[in-house]
Amino acid sequence: MTTLERPSTVDEIIATLRSDPRLAPNFVAWHTLPPQAARTAAWPARLDQRIVQALGRRGIDAPYTHQAAAIAGALDGRDQVIVTPTASGKTLCYTAPVLQAILDDPNARALYLFPTKALAQDQLNELSGIVAEAELEVRA
């Protein structure tokens, strides 16, 4: 790979970081973690079956353990802080409890705040998809 070419795979990026004389000295250790199987849990019992079934139709048969714990905590009225990598399922951690709250009380409201319009649009599309799958009457 020449200096004008950009690495396009993770392996190429790592090879570049390890071999570039300007970058390599900035790293003191390299460690590769072995892959792990996903850990899932049961849906919280309080979560309405319409939501569970809609998520199943969207390919989410069971929540990851962190999602199940966050959903259960929110349904129990506990404040939550979710810190996980990108694309690890944070959306479900707040969407499921919000939908449950609206099912429990049709006058309930939720305010979603996002740092960018693009993320807000992505989240609206995800929420709208779940609402449509569950055939719920929710306005967003």
PDB file of N, CA and C in Angstrom, residues 94-95 97-103 105-114 138-140:
ATOM      1  N   TYR A  94     -34.431   2.501  25.498  1.00  0.00           N
ATOM      2  CA  TYR A  94     -35.377   3.565  25.860  1.00  0.00           C
ATOM      3  C   TYR A  94     -36.668   3.500  25.060  1.00  0.00           C
ATOM      4  N   THR A  95     -36.643   2.933  23.879  1.00  0.00           N
ATOM      5  CA  THR A  95     -37.853   2.872  23.065  1.00  0.00           C
ATOM      6  C   THR A  95     -38.898   1.940  23.679  1.00  0.00           C
ATOM      7  N   PRO A  97     -39.411   0.946  26.877  1.00  0.00           N
ATOM      8  CA  PRO A  97     -40.108   1.507  28.044  1.00  0.00           C
ATOM      9  C   PRO A  97     -41.015   2.689  27.702  1.00  0.00           C
ATOM     10  N   VAL A  98     -40.618   3.499  26.732  1.00  0.00           N
ATOM     11  CA  VAL A  98     -41.471   4.626  26.330  1.00  0.00           C
ATOM     12  C   VAL A  98     -42.770   4.100  25.732  1.00  0.00           C
ATOM     13  N   LEU A  99     -42.676   3.118  24.844  1.00  0.00           N
ATOM     14  CA  LEU A  99     -43.892   2.558  24.251  1.00  0.00           C
ATOM     15  C   LEU A  99     -44.774   1.916  25.316  1.00  0.00           C
ATOM     16  N   GLN A 100     -44.159   1.229  26.276  1.00  0.00           N
ATOM     17  CA  GLN A 100     -44.937   0.629  27.356  1.00  0.00           C
ATOM     18  C   GLN A 100     -45.634   1.706  28.179  1.00  0.00           C
ATOM     19  N   ALA A 101     -44.943   2.795  28.454  1.00  0.00           N
ATOM     20  CA  ALA A 101     -45.550   3.890  29.224  1.00  0.00           C
ATOM     21  C   ALA A 101     -46.750   4.473  28.488  1.00  0.00           C
ATOM     22  N   ILE A 102     -46.649   4.583  27.168  1.00  0.00           N
ATOM     23  CA  ILE A 102     -47.760   5.121  26.375  1.00  0.00           C
ATOM     24  C   ILE A 102     -48.925   4.133  26.356  1.00  0.00           C
ATOM     25  N   LEU A 103     -48.621   2.832  26.301  1.00  0.00           N
ATOM     26  CA  LEU A 103     -49.695   1.836  26.368  1.00  0.00           C
ATOM     27  C   LEU A 103     -50.376   1.867  27.734  1.00  0.00           C
ATOM     28  N   ASP A 105     -50.570   4.471  29.721  1.00  0.00           N
ATOM     29  CA  ASP A 105     -51.257   5.755  29.885  1.00  0.00           C
ATOM     30  C   ASP A 105     -51.226   6.489  28.552  1.00  0.00           C
ATOM     31  N   PRO A 106     -52.320   6.461  27.790  1.00  0.00           N
ATOM     32  CA  PRO A 106     -52.345   7.104  26.474  1.00  0.00           C
ATOM     33  C   PRO A 106     -52.018   8.601  26.508  1.00  0.00           C
ATOM     34  N   ASN A 107     -52.095   9.223  27.675  1.00  0.00           N
ATOM     35  CA  ASN A 107     -51.736  10.637  27.792  1.00  0.00           C
ATOM     36  C   ASN A 107     -50.259  10.845  28.095  1.00  0.00           C
ATOM     37  N   ALA A 108     -49.500   9.773  28.234  1.00  0.00           N
ATOM     38  CA  ALA A 108     -48.066   9.881  28.520  1.00  0.00           C
ATOM     39  C   ALA A 108     -47.349  10.532  27.340  1.00  0.00           C
ATOM     40  N   ARG A 109     -46.265  11.192  27.643  1.00  0.00           N
ATOM     41  CA  ARG A 109     -45.458  11.867  26.622  1.00  0.00           C
ATOM     42  C   ARG A 109     -43.990  11.529  26.846  1.00  0.00           C
ATOM     43  N   ALA A 110     -43.214  11.588  25.775  1.00  0.00           N
ATOM     44  CA  ALA A 110     -41.767  11.383  25.865  1.00  0.00           C
ATOM     45  C   ALA A 110     -41.089  12.429  24.996  1.00  0.00           C
ATOM     46  N   LEU A 111     -39.979  12.932  25.451  1.00  0.00           N
ATOM     47  CA  LEU A 111     -39.191  13.902  24.697  1.00  0.00           C
ATOM     48  C   LEU A 111     -37.856  13.253  24.368  1.00  0.00           C
ATOM     49  N   TYR A 112     -37.580  13.107  23.099  1.00  0.00           N
ATOM     50  CA  TYR A 112     -36.315  12.530  22.641  1.00  0.00           C
ATOM     51  C   TYR A 112     -35.432  13.679  22.175  1.00  0.00           C
ATOM     52  N   LEU A 113     -34.203  13.743  22.651  1.00  0.00           N
ATOM     53  CA  LEU A 113     -33.241  14.761  22.239  1.00  0.00           C
ATOM     54  C   LEU A 113     -32.029  14.075  21.622  1.00  0.00           C
ATOM     55  N   PHE A 114     -31.616  14.533  20.441  1.00  0.00           N
ATOM     56  CA  PHE A 114     -30.464  13.961  19.755  1.00  0.00           C
ATOM     57  C   PHE A 114     -29.546  15.081  19.296  1.00  0.00           C
ATOM     58  N   VAL A 138     -49.560   5.666  18.252  1.00  0.00           N
ATOM     59  CA  VAL A 138     -48.588   6.571  18.850  1.00  0.00           C
ATOM     60  C   VAL A 138     -48.237   7.610  17.802  1.00  0.00           C
ATOM     61  N   ARG A 139     -48.267   8.863  18.202  1.00  0.00           N
ATOM     62  CA  ARG A 139     -47.870   9.930  17.283  1.00  0.00           C
ATOM     63  C   ARG A 139     -46.451  10.361  17.610  1.00  0.00           C
ATOM     64  N   ALA A 140     -45.644  10.507  16.568  1.00  0.00           N
ATOM     65  CA  ALA A 140     -44.258  10.950  16.763  1.00  0.00           C
ATOM     66  C   ALA A 140     -43.989  12.149  15.881  1.00  0.00           C
TER      67      ALA A 140
END
